Short mmCIF file of C-alpha atoms in Angstrom, two decimals:
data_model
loop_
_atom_site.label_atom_id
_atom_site.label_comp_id
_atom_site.label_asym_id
_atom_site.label_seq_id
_atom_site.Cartn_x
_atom_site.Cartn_y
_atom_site.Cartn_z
CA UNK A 1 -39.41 -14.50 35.65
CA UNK A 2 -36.10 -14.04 37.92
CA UNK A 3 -34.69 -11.01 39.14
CA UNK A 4 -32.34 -11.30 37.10
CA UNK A 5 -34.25 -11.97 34.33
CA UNK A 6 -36.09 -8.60 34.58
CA UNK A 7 -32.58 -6.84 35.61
CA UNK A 8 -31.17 -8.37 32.04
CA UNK A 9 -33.95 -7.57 29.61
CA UNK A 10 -33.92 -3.55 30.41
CA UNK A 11 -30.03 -3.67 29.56
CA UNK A 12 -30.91 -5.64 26.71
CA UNK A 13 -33.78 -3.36 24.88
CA UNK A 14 -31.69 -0.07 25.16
CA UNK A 15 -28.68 -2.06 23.12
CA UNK A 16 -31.16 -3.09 20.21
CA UNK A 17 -33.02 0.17 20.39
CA UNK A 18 -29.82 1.87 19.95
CA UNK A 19 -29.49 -0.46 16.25
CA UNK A 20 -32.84 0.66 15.53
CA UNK A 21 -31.81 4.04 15.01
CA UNK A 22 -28.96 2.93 13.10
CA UNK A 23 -31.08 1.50 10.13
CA UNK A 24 -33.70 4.46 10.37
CA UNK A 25 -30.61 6.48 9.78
CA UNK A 26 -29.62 3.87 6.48
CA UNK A 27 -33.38 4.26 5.40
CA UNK A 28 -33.00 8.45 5.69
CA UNK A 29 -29.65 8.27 4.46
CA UNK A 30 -31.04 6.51 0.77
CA UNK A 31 -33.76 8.69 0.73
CA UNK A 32 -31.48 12.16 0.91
CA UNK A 33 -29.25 10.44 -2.06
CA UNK A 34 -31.91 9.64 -4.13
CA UNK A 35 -32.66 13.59 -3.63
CA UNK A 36 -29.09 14.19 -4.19
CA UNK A 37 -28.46 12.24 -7.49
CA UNK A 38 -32.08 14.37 -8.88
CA UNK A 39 -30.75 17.30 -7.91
CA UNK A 40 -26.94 17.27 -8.86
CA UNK A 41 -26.96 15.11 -11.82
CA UNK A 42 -24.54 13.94 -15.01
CA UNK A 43 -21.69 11.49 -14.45
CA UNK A 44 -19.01 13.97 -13.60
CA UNK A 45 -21.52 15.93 -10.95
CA UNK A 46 -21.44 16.12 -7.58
CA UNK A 47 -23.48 13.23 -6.95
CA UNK A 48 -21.41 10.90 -8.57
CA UNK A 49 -18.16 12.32 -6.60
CA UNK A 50 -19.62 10.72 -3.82
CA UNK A 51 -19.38 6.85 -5.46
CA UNK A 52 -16.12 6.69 -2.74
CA UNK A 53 -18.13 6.83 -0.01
CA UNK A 54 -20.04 4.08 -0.62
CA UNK A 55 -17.09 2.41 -2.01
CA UNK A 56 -15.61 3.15 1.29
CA UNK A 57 -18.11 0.92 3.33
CA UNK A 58 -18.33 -1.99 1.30
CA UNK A 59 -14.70 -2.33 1.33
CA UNK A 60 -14.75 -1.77 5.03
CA UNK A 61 -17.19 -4.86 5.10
CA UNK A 62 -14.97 -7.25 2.88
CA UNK A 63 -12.44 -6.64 4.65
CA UNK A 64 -13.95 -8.61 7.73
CA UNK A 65 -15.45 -12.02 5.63
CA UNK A 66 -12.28 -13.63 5.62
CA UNK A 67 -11.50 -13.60 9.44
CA UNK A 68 -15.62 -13.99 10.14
CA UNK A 69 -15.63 -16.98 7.67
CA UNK A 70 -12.36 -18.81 9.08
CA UNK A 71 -13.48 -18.01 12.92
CA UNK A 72 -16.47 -19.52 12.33
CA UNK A 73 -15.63 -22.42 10.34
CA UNK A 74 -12.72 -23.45 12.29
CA UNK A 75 -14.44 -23.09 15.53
CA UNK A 76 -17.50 -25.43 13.97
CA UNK A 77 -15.37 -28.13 12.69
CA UNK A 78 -13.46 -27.69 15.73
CA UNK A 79 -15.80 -28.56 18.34
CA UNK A 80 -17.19 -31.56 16.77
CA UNK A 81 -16.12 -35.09 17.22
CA UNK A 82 -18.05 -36.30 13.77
CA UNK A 83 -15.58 -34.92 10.88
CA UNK A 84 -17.98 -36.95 8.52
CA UNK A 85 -20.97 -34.49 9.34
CA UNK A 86 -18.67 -31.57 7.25
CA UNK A 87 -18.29 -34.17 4.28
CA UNK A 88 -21.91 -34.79 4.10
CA UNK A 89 -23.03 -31.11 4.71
CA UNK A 90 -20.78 -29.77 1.86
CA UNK A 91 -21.52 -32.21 -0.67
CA UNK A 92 -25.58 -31.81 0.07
CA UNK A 93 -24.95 -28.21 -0.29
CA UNK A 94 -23.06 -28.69 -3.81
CA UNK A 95 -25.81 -30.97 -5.41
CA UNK A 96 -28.80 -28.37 -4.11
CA UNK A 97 -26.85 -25.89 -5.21
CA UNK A 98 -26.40 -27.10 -8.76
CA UNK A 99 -30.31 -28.02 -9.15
CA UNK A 100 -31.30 -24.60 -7.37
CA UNK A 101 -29.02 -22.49 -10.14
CA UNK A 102 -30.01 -24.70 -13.08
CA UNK A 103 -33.80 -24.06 -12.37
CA UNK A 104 -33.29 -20.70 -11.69
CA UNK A 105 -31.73 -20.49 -14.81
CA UNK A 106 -34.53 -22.36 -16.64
CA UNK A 107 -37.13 -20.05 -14.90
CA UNK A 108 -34.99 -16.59 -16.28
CA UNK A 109 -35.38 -18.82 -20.11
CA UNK A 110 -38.91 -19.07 -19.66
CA UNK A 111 -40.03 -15.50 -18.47
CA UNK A 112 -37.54 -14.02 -20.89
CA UNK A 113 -39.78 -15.76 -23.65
CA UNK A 114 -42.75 -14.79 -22.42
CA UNK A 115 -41.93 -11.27 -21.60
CA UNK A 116 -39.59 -10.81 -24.70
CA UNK A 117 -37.80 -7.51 -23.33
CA UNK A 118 -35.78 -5.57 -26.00
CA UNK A 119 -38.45 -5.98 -28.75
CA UNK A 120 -38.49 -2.57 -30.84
CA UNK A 121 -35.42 -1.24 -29.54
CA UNK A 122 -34.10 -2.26 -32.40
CA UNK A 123 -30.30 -1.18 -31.06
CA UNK A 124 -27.35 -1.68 -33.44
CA UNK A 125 -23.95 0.26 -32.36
CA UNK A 126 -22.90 -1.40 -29.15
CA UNK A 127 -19.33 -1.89 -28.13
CA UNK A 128 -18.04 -3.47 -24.72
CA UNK A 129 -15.23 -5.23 -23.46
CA UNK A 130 -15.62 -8.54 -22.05
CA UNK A 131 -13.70 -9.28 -18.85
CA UNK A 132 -11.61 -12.11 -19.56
CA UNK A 133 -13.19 -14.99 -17.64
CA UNK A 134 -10.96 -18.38 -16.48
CA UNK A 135 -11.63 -21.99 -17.52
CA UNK A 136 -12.64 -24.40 -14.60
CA UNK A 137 -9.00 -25.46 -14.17
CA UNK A 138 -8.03 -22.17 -13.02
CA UNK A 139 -11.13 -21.85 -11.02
CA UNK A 140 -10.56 -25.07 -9.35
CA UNK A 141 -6.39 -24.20 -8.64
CA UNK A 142 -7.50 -20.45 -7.05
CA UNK A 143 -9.08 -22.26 -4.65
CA UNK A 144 -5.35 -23.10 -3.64
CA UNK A 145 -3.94 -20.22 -1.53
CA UNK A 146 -0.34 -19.16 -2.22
CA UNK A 147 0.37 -19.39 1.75
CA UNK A 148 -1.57 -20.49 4.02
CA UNK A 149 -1.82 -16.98 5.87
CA UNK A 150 -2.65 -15.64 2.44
CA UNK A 151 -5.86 -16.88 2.36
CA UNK A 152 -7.14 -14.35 5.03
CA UNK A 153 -5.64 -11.34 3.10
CA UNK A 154 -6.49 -12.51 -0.61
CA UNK A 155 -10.28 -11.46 -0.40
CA UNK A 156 -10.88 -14.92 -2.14
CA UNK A 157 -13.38 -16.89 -0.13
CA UNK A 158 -13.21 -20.12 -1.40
CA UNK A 159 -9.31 -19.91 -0.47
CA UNK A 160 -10.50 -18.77 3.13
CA UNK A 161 -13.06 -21.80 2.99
CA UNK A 162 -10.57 -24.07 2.06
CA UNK A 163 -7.93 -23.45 4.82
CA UNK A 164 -10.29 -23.29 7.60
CA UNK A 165 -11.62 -26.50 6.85
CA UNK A 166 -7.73 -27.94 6.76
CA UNK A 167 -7.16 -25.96 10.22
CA UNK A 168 -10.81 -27.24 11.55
CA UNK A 169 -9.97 -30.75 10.75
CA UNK A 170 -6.29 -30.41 12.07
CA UNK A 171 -7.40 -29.36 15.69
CA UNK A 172 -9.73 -32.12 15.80
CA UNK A 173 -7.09 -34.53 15.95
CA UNK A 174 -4.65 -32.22 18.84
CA UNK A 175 -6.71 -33.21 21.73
CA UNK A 176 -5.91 -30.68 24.70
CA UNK A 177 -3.65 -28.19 22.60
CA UNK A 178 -6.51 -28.09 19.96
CA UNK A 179 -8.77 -26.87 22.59
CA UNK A 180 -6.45 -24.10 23.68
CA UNK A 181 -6.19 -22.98 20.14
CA UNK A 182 -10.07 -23.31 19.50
CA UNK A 183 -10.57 -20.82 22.90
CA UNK A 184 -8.12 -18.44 21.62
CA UNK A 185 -10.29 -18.06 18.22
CA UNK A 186 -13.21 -18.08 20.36
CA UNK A 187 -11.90 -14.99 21.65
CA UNK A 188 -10.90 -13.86 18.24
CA UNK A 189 -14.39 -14.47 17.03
CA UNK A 190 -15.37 -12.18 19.42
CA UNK A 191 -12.88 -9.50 18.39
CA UNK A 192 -13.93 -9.49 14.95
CA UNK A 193 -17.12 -8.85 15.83
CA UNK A 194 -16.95 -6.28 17.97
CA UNK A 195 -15.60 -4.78 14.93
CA UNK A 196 -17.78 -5.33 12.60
CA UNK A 197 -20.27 -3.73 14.47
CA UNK A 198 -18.06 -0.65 14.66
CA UNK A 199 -17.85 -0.68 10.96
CA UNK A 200 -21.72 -0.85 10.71
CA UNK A 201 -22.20 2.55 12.15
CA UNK A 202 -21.06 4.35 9.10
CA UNK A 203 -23.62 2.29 7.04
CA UNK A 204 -25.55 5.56 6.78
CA UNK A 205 -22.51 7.44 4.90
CA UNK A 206 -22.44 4.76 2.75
CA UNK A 207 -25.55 4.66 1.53
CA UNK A 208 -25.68 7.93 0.99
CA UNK A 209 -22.83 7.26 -0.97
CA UNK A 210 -23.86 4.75 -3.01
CA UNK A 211 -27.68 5.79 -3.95
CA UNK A 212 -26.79 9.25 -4.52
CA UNK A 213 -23.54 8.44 -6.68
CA UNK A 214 -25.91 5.83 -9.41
CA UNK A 215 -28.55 7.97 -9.45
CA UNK A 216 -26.76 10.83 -10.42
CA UNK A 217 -24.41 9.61 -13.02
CA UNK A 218 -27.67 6.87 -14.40
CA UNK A 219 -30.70 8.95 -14.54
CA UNK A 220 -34.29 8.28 -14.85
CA UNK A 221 -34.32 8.61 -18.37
CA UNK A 222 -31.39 5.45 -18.77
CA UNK A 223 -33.94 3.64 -16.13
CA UNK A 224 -37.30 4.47 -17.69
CA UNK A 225 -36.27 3.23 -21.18
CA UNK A 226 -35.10 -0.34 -20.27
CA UNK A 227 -38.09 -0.27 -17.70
CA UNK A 228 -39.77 -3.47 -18.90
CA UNK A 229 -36.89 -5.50 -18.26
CA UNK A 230 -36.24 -4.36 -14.81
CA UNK A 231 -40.14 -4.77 -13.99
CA UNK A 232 -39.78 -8.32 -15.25
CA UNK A 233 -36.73 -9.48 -13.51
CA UNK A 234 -38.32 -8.22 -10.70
CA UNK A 235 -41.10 -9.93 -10.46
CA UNK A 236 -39.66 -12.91 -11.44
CA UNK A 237 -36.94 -12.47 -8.88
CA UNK A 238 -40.42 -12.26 -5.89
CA UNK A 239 -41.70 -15.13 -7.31
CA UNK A 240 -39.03 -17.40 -7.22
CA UNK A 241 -38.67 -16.42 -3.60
CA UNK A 242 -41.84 -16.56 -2.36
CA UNK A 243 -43.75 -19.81 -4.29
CA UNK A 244 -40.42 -21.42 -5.16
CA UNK A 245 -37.95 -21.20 -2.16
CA UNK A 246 -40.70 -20.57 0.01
CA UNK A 247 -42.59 -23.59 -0.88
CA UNK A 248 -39.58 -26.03 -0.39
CA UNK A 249 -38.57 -24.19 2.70
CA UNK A 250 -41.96 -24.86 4.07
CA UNK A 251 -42.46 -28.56 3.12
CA UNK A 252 -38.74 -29.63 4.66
CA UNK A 253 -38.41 -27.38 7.43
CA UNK A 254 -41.82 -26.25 8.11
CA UNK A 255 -40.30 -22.48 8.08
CA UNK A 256 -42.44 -20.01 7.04
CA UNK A 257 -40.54 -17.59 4.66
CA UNK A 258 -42.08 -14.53 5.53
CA UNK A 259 -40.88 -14.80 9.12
CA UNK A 260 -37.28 -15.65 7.91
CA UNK A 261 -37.37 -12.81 5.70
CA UNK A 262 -38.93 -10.68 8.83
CA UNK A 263 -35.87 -12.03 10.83
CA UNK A 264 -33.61 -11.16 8.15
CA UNK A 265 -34.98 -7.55 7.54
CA UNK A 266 -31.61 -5.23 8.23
CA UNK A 267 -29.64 -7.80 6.23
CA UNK A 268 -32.16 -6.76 3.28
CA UNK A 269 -31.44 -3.25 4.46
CA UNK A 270 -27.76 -3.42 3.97
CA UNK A 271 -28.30 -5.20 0.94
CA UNK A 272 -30.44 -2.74 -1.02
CA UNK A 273 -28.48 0.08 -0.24
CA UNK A 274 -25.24 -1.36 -0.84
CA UNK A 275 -26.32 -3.47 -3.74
CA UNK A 276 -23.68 -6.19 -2.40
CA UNK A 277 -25.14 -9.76 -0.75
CA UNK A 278 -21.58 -10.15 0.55
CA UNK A 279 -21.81 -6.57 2.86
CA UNK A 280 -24.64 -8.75 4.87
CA UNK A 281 -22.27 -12.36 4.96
CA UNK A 282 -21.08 -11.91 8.35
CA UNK A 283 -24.57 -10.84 9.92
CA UNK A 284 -26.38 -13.43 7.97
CA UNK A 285 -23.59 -16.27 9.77
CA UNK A 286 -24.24 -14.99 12.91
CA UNK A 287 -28.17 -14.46 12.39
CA UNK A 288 -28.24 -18.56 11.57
CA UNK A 289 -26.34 -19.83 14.23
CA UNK A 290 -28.73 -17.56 16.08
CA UNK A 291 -31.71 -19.56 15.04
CA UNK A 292 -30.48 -22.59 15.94
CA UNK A 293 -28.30 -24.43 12.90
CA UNK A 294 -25.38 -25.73 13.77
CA UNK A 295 -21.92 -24.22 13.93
CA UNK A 296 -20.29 -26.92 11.11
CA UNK A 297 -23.85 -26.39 8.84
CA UNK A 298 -23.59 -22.67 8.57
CA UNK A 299 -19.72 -22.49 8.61
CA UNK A 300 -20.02 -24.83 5.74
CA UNK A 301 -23.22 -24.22 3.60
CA UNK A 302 -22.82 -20.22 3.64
CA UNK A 303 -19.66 -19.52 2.42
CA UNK A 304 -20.52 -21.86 -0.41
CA UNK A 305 -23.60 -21.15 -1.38
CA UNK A 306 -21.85 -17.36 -1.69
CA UNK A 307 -19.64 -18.93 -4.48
CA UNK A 308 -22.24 -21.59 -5.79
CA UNK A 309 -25.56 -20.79 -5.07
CA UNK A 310 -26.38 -17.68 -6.84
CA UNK A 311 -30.09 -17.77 -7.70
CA UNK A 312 -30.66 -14.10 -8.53
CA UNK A 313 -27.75 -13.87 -10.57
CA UNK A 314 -28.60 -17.37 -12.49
CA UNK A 315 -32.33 -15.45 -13.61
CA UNK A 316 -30.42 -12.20 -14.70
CA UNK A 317 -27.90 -14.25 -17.14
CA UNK A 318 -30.65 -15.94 -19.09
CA UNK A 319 -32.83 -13.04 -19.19
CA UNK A 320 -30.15 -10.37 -19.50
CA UNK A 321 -29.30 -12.17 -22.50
CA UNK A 322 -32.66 -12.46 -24.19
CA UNK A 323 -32.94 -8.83 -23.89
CA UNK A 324 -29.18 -8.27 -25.56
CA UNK A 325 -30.36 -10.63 -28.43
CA UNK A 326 -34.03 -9.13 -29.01
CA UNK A 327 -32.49 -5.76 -28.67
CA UNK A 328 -30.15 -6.18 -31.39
CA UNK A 329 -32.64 -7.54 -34.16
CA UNK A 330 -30.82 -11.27 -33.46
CA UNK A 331 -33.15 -13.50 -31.23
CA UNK A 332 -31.54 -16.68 -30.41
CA UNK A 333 -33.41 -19.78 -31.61
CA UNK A 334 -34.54 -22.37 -29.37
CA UNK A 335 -31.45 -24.30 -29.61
CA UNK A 336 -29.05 -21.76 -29.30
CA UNK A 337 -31.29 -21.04 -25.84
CA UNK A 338 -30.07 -24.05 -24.36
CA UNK A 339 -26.93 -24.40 -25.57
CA UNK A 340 -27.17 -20.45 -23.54
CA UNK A 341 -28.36 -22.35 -20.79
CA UNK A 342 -25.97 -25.29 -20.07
CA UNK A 343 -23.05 -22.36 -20.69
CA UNK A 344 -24.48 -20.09 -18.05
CA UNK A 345 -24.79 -23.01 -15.41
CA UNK A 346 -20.97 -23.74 -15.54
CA UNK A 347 -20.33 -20.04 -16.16
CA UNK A 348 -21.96 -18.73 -13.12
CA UNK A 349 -20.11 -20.82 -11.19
CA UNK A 350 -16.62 -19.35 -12.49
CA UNK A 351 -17.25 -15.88 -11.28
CA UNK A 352 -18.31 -16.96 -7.80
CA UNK A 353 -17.11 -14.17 -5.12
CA UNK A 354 -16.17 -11.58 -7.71
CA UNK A 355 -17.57 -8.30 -6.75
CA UNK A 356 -20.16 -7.33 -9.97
CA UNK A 357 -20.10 -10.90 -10.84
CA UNK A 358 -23.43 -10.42 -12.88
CA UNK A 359 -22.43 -8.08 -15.39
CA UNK A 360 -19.18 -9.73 -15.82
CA UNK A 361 -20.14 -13.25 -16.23
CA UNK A 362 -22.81 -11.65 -18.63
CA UNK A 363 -20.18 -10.31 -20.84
CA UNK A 364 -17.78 -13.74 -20.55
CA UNK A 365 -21.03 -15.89 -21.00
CA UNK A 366 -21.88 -14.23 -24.56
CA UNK A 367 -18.08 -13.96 -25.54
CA UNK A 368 -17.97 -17.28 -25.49
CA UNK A 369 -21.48 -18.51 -26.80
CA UNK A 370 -22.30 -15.90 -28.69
CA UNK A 371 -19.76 -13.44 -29.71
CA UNK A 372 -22.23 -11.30 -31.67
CA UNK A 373 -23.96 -10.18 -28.98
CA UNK A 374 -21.46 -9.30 -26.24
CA UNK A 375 -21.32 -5.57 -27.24
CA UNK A 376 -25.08 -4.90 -26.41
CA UNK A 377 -23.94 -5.56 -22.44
CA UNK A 378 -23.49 -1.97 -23.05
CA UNK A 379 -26.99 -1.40 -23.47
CA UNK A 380 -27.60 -2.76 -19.58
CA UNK A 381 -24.88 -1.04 -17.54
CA UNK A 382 -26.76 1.64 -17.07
CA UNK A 383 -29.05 0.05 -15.21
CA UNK A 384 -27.06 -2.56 -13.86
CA UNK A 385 -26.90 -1.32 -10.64
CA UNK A 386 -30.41 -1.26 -10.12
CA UNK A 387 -30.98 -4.87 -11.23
CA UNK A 388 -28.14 -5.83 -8.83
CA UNK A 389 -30.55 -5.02 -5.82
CA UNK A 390 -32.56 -7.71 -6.91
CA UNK A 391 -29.79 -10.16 -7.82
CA UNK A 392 -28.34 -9.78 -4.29
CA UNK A 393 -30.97 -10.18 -2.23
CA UNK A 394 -32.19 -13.31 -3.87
CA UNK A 395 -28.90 -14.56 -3.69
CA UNK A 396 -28.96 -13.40 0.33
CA UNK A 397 -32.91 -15.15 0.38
CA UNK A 398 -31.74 -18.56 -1.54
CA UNK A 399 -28.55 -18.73 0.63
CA UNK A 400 -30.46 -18.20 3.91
CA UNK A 401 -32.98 -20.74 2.68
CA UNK A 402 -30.48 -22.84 1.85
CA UNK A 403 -28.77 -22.93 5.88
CA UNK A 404 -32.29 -23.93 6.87
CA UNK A 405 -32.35 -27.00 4.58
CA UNK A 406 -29.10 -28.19 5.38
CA UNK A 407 -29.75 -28.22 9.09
CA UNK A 408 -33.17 -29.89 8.60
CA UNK A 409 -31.63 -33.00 6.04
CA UNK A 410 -28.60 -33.33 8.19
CA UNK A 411 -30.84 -33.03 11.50
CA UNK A 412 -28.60 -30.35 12.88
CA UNK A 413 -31.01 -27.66 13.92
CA UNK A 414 -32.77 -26.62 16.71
CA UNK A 415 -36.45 -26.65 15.71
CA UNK A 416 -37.66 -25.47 19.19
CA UNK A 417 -35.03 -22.61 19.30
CA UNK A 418 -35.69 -21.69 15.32
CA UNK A 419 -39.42 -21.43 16.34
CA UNK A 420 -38.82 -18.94 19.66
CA UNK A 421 -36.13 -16.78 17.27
CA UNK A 422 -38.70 -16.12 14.49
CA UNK A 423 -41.73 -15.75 16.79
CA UNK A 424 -39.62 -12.71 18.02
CA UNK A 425 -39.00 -14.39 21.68
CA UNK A 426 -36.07 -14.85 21.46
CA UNK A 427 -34.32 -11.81 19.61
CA UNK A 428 -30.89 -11.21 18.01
CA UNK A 429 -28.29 -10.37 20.51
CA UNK A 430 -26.96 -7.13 18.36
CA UNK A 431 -24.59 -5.92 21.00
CA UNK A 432 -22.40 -9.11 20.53
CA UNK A 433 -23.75 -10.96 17.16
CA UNK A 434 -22.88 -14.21 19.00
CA UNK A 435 -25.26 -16.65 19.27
CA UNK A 436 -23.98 -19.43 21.85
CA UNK A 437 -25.94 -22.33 21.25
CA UNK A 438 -25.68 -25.84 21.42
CA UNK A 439 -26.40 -28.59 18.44
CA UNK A 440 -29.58 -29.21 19.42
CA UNK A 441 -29.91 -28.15 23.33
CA UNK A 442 -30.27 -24.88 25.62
CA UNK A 443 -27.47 -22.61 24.96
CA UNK A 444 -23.81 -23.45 26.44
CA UNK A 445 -22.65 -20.48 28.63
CA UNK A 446 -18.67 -20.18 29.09
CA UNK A 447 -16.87 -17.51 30.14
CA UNK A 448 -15.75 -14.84 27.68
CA UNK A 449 -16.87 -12.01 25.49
CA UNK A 450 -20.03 -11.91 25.09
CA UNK A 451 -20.75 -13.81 28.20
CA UNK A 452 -23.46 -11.32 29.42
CA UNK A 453 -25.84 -11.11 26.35
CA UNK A 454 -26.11 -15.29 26.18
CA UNK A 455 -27.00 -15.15 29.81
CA UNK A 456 -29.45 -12.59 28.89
CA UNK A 457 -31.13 -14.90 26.38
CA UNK A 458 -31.38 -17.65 28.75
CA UNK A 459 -32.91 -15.59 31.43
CA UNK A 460 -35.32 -14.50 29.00
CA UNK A 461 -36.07 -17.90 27.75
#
């Protein structure tokens, strides 16, 4: 090793050290709002008063997608001379994303059958109101920003998706005055960034926040009586991960997905004590272009499979639903099962990137299919936010899978550099969150932010 090799790594540990004590502080944090929402319970207690705080932080984190999507995108599409590797990226992505939701959704049918949760409950009085859901022609002209800069404030990411791609394309085609514009967003990038990882230091408020705020106003009781169904979704949300996406993940990419999940440990962090996949978007961008996919691949394939490739929440329809109809004394028949089934596939899709997209698709999903039933959502908002864990991080798990397989089929991933990052030889540059690697080569080192941590990785490597 160089000297400055040995000078960099020091410099380097005491940077990701400091992060370490940032998520022991998240993992503390949940445990003293647990304690909190025990101790100061009811829905208008103390506990719950502190819902804004964790409010606060997820907010803080939405705020950043848009800018961390379009950077990233535009600076992908950007710096590549094939525009035809975007085209076949995105419409890969859309087809395994269709099969991927549609099994998951078969998989939710078949344990919700098997399981049968709701039997003997035997609950009649339910009343909810549906959140009016749009058809797929509205869905498809949202995608359409008002203004172009509009797209960055309108929290919408498909609209954010959509213009970066146009801008991407666009500086393609400008020759020298492209690449002045694609340095300045570099250099943006970096901003945006930097602070994010300001923002990530009150992730300890806010899951204080959070835990203590659903505890307290939920209960154990509300928890312990609709037990069976959260055990079940559960364990059907593990095995999908592990045998399902893990299996394909191995056979294409030869990943194992206990090391990606390793890798992708804080992300879970944020995740559960949020109860938001989209809180750990940004990190999980940067944390794939870390491992060696491609810029266009990952600018393209996440914020997608965010809107279109929602595993977890494609098991909790179907199941959620079973349990509404069993609960009620009205299980649906075989046939009215499917007819559930091919519903929930196009409904999922039309509440991509809302914020509690589960429970509100849930409630649109039954108003339309099965009207009798949408009032026993009530039944499961109590425990919603439990189930949400699971829904988001298999969301987080099938979307990070999902990267993987994109840059395998389309041959646009480092396989060397994906095997040093999850052997742990190669870690995460927290300090910066920007990865600096080629499409398929050692890492290109410019000048700019950042700068010092990719020369760090290479003198480690």
């Amino acid at each position: 090793m160089s000297p400055t090799a040995r000078e960099a790594a020091p410099g380097k540990k005491k940077s990701v050290d400091r992060t370490h004590w940032l998520y022991i502080a998240v993992v503390v944090a949940v445990v003293l709002g647990v304690v909190v929402g025990l101790v100061f319970p009811g829905k208008d207690g103390f506990a719950a008063s502190l819902k804004p705080l964790g409010d606060g932080f997820v907010a803080l984190i939405k705020m950043m997608i848009a800018p961390v999507i379009f950077c990233t995108i535009v600076l992908g599409i950007g710096s590549i001379a094939k525009a035809a590797t975007v085209g076949k990226v995105g419409g890969l992505a859309l087809l395994y994303f269709m099969v991927m939701s549609t099994f998951a959704l078969a998989i939710g049918l078949v344990v919700g059958n098997l399981v049968h949760p709701g039997e003997g409950l035997n609950l009649k009085d339910a009343t909810y109101k549906a959140t009016q859901s749009a058809d797929t022609t509205d869905f498809l002209l949202g995608i359409i920003p008002k203004t172009l800069m509009s797209s960055l404030t309108s929290g919408e990411i498909l609209q954010t998706l959509f213009v970066a791609l146009l801008v991407g394309f666009a500086l393609q085609r400008m020759g020298k005055t492209g690449k002045l514009l694609l340095d300045f967003i570099a250099q943006a990038q970096a901003l945006v960034f930097r602070i994010l990882i300001m923002v990530m230091w009150l992730a300890p408020i806010g899951a204080f926040g959070a835990i203590a705020a659903v505890v307290g106003a939920t209960g154990w009781k509300a928890v312990l009586s609709l037990l069976t169904l959260m055990v079940a979704f559960y364990i059907t949300c593990i095995l999908f991960i592990v045998f399902i996406l893990g299996t394909i993940l191995k056979v294409v990419s030869g990943v194992n997905i206990f090391k990606l999940m390793k890798y992708l440990g804080r992300e879970y962090l944020i995740i559960v004590s949020t109860s938001s996949s989209e809180a750990a978007l940004p990190r999980l961008i940067a944390k794939m272009e870390h491992l060696g996919v491609s810029k266009p691949v990952v600018g393209v394939t996440v914020p997608t499979g965010y809107s279109f490739n929602l595993d977890g929440t494609a098991i909790y329809l179907t199941m959620a639903s079973l349990f509404i109809a069993t609960a009620m004394g009205q299980p649906l028949a075989l046939g009215e099962q499917i007819g559930l089934l091919v519903f929930m596939i196009i409904a999922s899709k039309g509440a991509a990137g809302v914020s509690g997209a589960g429970l509100a698709t849930l409630a649109g999903g039954l108003q339309a299919h099965a009207p009798q039933l949408v009032g026993g959502v009530s039944f499961i908002v109590g425990i919603d936010r439990f189930m949400s864990e699971a829904r988001a991080l298999t969301n987080f798990t099938g979307n990070a899978v999902a990267t993987v397989l994109m840059g395998t089929w389309t041959k646009e991933i480092d396989s060397d550099r994906a095997t040093e990052v999850l052997s742990g030889r190669r870690p995460f540059d927290e300090t910066t969150m920007i990865a600096g690697h080629g499409h398929g080569g050692e890492p290109e080192v410019e000048d700019g932010p950042g700068t010092e941590g990719k020369r760090e990785d290479l003198a480690r490597a």
